[in-house]
mmCIF file of N, CA and C in Angstrom:
data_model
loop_
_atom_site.group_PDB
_atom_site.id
_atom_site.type_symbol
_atom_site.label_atom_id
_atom_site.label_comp_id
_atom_site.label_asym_id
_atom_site.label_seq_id
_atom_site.Cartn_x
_atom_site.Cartn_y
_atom_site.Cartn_z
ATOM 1 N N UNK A 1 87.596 133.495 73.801
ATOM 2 C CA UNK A 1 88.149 132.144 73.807
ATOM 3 C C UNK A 1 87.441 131.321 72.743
ATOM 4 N N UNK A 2 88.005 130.354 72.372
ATOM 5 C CA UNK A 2 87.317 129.674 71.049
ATOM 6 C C UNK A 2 86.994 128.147 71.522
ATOM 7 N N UNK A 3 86.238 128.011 70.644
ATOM 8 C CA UNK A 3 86.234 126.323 71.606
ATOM 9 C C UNK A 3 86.895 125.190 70.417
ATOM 10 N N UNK A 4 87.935 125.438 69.959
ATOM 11 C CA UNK A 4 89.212 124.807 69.755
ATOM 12 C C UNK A 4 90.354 124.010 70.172
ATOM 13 N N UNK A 5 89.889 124.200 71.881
ATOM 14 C CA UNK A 5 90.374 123.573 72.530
ATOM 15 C C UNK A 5 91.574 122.324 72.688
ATOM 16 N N UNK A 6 90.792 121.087 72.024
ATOM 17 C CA UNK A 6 91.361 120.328 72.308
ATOM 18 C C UNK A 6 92.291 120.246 70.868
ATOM 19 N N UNK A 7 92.411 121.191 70.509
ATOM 20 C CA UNK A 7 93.553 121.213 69.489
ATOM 21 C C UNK A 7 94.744 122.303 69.431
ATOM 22 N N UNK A 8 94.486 122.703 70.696
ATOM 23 C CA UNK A 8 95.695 123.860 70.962
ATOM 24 C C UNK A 8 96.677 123.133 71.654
ATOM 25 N N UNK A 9 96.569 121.883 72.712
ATOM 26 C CA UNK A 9 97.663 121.737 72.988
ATOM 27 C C UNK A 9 98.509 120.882 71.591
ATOM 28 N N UNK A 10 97.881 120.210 71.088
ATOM 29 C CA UNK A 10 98.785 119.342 69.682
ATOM 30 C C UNK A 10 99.334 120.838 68.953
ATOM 31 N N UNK A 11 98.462 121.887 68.294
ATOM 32 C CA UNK A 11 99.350 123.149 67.780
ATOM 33 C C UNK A 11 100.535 123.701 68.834
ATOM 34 N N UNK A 12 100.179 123.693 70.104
ATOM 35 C CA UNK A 12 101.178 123.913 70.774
ATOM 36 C C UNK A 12 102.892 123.208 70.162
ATOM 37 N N UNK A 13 102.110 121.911 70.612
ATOM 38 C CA UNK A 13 103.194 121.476 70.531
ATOM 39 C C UNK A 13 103.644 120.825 69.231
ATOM 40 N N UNK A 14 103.141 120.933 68.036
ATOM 41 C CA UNK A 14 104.079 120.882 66.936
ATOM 42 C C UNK A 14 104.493 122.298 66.363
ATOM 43 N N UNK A 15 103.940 123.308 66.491
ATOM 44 C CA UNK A 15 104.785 124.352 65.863
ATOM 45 C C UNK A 15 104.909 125.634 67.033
ATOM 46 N N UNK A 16 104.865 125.476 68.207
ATOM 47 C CA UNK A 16 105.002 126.476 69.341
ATOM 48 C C UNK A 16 106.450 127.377 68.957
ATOM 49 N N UNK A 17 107.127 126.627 68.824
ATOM 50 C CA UNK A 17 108.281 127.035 68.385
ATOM 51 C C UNK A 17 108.798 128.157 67.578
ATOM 52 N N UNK A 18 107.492 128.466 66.443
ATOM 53 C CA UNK A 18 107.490 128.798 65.147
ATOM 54 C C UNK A 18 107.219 130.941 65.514
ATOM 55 N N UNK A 19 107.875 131.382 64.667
ATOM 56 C CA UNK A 19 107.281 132.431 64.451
ATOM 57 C C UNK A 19 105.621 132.789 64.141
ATOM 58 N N UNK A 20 104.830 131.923 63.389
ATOM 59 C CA UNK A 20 103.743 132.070 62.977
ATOM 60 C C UNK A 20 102.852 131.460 63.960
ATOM 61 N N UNK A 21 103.274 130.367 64.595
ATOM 62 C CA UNK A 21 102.572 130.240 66.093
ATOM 63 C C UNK A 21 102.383 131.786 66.879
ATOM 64 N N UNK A 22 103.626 132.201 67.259
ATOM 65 C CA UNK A 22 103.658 132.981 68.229
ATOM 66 C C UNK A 22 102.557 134.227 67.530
ATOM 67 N N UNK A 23 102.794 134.999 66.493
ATOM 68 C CA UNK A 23 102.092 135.821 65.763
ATOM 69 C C UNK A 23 100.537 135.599 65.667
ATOM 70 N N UNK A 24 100.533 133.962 65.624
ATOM 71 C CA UNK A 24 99.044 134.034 65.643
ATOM 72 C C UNK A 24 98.756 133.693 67.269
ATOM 73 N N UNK A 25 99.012 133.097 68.159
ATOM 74 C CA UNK A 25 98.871 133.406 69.463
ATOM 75 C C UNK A 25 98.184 135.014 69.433
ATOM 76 N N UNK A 26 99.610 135.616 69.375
ATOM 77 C CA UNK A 26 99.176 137.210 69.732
ATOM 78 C C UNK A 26 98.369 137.852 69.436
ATOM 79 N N UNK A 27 97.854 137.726 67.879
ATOM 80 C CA UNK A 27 96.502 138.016 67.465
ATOM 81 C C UNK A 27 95.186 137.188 67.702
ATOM 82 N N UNK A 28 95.219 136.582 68.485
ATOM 83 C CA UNK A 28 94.035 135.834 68.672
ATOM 84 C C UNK A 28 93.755 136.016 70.066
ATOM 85 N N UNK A 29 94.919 136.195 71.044
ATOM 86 C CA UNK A 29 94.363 136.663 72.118
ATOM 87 C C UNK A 29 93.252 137.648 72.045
ATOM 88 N N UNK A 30 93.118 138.519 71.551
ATOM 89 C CA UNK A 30 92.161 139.640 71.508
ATOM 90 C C UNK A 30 91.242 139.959 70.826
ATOM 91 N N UNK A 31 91.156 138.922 69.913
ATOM 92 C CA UNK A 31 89.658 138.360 69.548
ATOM 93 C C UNK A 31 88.114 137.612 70.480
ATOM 94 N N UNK A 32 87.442 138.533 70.060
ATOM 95 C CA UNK A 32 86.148 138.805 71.012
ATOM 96 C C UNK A 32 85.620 137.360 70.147
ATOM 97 N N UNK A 33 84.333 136.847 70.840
ATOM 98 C CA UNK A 33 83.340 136.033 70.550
ATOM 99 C C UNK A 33 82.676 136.447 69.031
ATOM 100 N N UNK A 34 82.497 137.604 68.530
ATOM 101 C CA UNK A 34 82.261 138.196 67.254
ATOM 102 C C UNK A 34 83.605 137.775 66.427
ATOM 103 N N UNK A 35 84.423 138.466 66.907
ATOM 104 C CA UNK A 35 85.561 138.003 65.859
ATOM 105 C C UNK A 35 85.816 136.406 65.554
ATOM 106 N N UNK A 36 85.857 135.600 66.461
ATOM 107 C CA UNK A 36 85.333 134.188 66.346
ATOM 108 C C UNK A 36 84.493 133.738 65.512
ATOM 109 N N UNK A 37 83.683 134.657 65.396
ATOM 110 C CA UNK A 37 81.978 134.258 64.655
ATOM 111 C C UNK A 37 82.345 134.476 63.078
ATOM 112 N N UNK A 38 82.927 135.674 62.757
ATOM 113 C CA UNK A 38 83.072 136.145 61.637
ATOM 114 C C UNK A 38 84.378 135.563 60.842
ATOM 115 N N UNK A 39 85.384 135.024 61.889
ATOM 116 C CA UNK A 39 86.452 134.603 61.189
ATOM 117 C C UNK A 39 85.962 132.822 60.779
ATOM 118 N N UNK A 40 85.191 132.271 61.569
ATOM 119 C CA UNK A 40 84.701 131.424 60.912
ATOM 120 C C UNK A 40 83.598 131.001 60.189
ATOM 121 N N UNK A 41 83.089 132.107 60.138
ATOM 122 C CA UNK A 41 81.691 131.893 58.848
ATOM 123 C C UNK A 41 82.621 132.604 57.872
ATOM 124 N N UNK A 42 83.554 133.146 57.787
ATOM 125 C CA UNK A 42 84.219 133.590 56.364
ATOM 126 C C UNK A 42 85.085 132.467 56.210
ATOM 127 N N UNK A 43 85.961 131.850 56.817
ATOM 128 C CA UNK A 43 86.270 130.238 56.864
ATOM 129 C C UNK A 43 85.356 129.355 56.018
ATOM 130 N N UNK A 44 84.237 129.239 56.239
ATOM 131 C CA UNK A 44 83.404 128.375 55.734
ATOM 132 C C UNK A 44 83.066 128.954 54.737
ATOM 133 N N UNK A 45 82.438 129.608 53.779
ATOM 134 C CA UNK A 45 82.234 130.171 53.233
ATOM 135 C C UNK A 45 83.652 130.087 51.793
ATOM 136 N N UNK A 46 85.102 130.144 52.373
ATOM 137 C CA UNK A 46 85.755 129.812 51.610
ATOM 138 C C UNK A 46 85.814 128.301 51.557
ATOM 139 N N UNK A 47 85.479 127.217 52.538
ATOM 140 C CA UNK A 47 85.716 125.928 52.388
ATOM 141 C C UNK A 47 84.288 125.588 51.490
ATOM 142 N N UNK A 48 83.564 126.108 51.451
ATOM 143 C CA UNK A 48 81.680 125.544 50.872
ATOM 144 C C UNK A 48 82.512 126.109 49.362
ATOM 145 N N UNK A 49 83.067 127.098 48.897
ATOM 146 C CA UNK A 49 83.433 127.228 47.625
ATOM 147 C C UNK A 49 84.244 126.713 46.737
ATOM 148 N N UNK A 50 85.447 126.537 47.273
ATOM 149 C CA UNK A 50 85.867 124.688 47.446
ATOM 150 C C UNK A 50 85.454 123.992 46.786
ATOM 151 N N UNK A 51 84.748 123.422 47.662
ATOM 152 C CA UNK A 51 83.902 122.318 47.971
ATOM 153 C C UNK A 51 82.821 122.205 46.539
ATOM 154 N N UNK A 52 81.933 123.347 46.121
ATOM 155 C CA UNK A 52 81.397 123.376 45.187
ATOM 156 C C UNK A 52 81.906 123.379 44.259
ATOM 157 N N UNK A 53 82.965 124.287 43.779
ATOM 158 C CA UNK A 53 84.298 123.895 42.586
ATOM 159 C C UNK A 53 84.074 122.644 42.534
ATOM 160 N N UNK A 54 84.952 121.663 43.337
ATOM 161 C CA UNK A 54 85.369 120.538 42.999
ATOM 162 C C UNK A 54 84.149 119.384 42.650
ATOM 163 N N UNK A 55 83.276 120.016 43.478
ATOM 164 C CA UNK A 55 82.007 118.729 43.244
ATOM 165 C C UNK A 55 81.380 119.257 41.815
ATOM 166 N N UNK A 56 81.832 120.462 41.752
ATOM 167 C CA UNK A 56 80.880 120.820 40.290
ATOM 168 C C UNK A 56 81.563 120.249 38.603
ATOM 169 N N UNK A 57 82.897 119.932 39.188
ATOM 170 C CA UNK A 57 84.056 119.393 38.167
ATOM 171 C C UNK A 57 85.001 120.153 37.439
ATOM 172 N N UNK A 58 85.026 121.438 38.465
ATOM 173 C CA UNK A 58 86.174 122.591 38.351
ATOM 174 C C UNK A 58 87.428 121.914 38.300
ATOM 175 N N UNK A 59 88.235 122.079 37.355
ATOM 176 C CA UNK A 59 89.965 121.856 37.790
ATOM 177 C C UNK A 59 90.385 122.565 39.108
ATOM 178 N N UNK A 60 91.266 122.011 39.595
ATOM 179 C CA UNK A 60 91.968 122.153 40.393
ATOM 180 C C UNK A 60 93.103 123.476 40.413
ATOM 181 N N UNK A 61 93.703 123.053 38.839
ATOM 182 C CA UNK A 61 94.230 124.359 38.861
ATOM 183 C C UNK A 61 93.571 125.325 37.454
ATOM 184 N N UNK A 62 91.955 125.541 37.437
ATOM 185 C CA UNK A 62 91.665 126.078 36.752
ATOM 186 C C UNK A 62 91.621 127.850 37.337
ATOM 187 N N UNK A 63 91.136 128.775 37.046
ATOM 188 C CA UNK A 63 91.282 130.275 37.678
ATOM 189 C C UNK A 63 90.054 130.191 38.550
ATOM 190 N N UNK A 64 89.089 129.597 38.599
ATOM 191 C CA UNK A 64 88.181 129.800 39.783
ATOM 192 C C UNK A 64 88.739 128.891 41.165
ATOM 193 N N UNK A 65 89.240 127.626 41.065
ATOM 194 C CA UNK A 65 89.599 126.865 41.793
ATOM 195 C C UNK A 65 91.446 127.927 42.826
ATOM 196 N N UNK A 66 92.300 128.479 41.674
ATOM 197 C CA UNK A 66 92.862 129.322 41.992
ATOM 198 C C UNK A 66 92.795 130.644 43.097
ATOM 199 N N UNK A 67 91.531 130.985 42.749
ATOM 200 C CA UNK A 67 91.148 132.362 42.835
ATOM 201 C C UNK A 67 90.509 132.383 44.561
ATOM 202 N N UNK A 68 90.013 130.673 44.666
ATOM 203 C CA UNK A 68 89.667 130.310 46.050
ATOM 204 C C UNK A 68 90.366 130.208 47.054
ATOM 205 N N UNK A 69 91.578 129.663 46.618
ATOM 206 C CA UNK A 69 93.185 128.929 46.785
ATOM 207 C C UNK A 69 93.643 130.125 47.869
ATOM 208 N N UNK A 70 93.732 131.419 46.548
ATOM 209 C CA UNK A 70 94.413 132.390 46.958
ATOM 210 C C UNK A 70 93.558 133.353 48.571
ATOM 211 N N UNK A 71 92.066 133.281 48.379
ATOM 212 C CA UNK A 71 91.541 134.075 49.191
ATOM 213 C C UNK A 71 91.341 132.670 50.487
ATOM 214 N N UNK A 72 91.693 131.753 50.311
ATOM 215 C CA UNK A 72 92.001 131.036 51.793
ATOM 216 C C UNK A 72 93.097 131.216 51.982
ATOM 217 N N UNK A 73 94.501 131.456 51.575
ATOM 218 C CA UNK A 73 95.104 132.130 52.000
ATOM 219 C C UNK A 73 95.373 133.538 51.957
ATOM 220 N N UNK A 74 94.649 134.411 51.885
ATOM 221 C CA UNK A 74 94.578 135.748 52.507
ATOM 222 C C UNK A 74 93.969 135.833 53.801
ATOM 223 N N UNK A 75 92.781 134.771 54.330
ATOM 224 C CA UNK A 75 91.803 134.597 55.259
ATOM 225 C C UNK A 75 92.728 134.074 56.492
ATOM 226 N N UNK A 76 93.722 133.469 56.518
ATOM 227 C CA UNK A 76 94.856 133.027 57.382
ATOM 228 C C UNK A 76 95.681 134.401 57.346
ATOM 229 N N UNK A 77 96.371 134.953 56.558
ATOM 230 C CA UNK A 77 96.924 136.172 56.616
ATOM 231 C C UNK A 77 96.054 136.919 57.355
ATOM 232 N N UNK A 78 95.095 136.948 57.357
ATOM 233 C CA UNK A 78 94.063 138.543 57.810
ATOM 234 C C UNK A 78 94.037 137.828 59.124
ATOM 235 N N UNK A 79 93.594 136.907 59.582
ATOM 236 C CA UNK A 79 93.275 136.190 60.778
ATOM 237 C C UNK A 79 94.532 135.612 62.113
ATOM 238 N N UNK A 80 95.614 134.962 61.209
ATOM 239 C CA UNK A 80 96.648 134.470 62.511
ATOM 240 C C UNK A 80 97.997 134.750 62.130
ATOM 241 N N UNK A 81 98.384 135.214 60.433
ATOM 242 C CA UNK A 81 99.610 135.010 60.477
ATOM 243 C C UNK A 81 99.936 135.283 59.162
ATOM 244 N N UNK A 82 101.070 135.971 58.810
ATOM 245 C CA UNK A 82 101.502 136.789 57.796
ATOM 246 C C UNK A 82 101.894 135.386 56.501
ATOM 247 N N UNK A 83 101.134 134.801 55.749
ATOM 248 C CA UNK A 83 100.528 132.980 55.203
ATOM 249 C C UNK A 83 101.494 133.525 53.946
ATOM 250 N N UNK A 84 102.364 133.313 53.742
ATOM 251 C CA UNK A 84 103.415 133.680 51.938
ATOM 252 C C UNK A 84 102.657 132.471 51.214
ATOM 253 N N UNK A 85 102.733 132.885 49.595
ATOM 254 C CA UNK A 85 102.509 131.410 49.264
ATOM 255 C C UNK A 85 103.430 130.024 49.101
ATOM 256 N N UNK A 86 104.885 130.500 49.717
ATOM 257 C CA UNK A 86 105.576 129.165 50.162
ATOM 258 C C UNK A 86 104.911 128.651 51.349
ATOM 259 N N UNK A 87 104.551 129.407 52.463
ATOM 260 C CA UNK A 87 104.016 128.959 53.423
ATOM 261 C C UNK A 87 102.862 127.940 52.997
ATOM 262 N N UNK A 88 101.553 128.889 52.539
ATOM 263 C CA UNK A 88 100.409 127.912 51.820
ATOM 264 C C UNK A 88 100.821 126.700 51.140
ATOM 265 N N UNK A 89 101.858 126.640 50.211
ATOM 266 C CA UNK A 89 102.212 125.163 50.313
ATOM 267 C C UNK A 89 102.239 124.034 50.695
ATOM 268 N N UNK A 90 103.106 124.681 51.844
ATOM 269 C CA UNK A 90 103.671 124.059 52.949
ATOM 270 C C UNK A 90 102.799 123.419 53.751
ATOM 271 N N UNK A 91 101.110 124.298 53.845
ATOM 272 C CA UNK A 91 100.642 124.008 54.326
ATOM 273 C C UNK A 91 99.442 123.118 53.468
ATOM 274 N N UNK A 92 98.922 123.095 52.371
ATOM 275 C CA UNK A 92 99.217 122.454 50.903
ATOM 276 C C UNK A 92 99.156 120.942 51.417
ATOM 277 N N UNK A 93 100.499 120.533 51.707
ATOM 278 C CA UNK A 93 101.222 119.400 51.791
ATOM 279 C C UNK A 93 100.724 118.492 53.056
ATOM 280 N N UNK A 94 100.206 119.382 53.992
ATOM 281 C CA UNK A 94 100.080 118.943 55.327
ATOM 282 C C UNK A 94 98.464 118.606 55.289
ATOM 283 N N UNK A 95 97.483 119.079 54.512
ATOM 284 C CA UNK A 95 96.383 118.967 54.305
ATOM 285 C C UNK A 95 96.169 117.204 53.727
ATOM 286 N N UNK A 96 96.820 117.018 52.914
ATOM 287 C CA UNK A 96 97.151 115.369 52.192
ATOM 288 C C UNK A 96 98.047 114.800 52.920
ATOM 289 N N UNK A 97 98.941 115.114 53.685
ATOM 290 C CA UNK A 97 99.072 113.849 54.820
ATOM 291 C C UNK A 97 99.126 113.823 56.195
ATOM 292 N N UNK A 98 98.650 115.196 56.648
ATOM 293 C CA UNK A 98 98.369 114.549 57.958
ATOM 294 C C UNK A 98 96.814 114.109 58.131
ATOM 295 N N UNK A 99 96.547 113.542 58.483
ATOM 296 C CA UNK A 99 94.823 112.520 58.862
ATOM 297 C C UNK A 99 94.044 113.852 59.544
ATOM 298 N N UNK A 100 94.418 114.588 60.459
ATOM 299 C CA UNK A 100 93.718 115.377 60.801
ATOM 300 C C UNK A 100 92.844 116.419 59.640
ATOM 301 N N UNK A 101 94.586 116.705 59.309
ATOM 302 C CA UNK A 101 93.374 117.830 58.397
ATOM 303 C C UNK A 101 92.663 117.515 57.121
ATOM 304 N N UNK A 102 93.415 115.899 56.844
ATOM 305 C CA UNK A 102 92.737 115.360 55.306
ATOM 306 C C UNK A 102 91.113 114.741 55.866
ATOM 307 N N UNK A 103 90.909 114.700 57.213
ATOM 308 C CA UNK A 103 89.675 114.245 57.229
ATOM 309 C C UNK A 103 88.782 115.868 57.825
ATOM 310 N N UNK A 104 89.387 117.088 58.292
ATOM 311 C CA UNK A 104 88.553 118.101 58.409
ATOM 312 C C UNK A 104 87.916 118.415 56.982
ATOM 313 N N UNK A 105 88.950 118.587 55.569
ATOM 314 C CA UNK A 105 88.633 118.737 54.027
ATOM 315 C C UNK A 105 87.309 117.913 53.899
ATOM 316 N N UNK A 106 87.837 116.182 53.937
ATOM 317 C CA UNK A 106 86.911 115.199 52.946
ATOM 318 C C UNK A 106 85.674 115.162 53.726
ATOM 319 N N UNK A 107 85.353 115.480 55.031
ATOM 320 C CA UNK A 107 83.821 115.465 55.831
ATOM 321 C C UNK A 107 83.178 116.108 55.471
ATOM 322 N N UNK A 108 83.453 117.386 54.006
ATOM 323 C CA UNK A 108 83.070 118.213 54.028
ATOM 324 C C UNK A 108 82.550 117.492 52.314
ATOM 325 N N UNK A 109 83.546 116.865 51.509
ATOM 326 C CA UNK A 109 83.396 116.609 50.458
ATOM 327 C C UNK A 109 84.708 115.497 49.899
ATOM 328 N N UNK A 110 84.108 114.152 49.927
ATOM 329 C CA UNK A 110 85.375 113.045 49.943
ATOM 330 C C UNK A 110 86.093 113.514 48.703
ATOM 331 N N UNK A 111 87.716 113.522 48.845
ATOM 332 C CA UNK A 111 88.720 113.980 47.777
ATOM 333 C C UNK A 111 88.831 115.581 47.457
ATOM 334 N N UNK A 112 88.148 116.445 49.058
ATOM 335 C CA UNK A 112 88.374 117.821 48.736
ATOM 336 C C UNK A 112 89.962 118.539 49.597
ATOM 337 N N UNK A 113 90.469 117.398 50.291
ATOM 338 C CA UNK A 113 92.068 117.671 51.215
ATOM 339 C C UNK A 113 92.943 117.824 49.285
ATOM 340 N N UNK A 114 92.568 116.795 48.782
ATOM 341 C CA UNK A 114 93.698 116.429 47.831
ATOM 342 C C UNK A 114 93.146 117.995 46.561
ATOM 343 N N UNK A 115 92.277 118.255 46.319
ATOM 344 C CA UNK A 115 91.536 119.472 45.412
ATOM 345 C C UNK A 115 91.776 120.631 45.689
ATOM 346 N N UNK A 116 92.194 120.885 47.117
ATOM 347 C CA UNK A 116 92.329 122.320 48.421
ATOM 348 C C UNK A 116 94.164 122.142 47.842
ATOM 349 N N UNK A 117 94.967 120.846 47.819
ATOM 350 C CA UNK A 117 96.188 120.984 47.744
ATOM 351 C C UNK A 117 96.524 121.255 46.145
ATOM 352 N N UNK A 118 95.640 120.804 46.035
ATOM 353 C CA UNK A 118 96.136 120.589 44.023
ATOM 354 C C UNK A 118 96.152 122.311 43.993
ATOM 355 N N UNK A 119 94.563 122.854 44.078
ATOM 356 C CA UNK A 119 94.433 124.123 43.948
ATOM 357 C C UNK A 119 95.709 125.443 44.457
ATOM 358 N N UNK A 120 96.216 125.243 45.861
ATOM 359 C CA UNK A 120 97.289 125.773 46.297
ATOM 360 C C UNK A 120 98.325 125.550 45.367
ATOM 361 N N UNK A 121 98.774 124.300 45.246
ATOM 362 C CA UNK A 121 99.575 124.449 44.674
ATOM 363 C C UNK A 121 99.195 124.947 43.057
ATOM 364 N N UNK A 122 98.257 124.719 42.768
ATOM 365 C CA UNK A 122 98.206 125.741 41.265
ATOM 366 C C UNK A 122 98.434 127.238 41.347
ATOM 367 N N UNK A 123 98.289 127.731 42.165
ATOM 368 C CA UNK A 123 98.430 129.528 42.534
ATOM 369 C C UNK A 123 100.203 129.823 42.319
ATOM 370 N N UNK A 124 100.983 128.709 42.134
ATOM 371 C CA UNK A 124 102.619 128.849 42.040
ATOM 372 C C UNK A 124 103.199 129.351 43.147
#
């Protein structure tokens, strides 16, 4: 179990609906306390690189900023859900305006929601 908690019922209920909900439901049921551990220190690990790109004055859509882009979305693929890069977009988009996740990015590094989207969307 993850202690994510109080954000499963809001995922519930904006994309329950979704194929990629359900897919990642199913794979996450059976993730142990290790798998937890490892899927989010490799999480972080892609957000700290990020994060250093952009604070270091990497473009956004330069090939290192890219290259990050792409292996946070492989890290969602490997972890909850088969992530296309229309999907990453998609999800891209949701990083710069929904408040939730533009303030999980900028706590980390103010103007890194809008750097995480620029970058996605540089991967095409």
């Amino acid at each position: 179990m993850t202690d994510d908690a109080p954000y499963a019922a809001e995922a519930r209920e904006r994309w329950g609906d979704t194929d990629a909900y359900r897919e990642s439901e199913r794979r996450t049921a059976s993730y142990s306390r290790v798998d937890w551990a490892v899927m989010r220190a490799e999480l972080e690990a892609v957000e700290q690189r990020l994060a250093w790109l952009m604070t270091s004055g990497l473009p956004a859509d330069g090939e290192m900023a890219r290259e990050a882009a792409e292996q946070h979305r492989r890290h969602i693929s490997r972890w909850f859900y088969d992530c296309s890069p229309e999907m990453h977009r998609l999800l891209a988009e949701m990083y710069v305006t929904d408040p939730g996740f533009t303030e999980h990015y900028d706590r980390r590094a103010p103007g890194l929601a809008q750097y995480v989207h620029d970058a996605i969307v540089a991967t095409g």
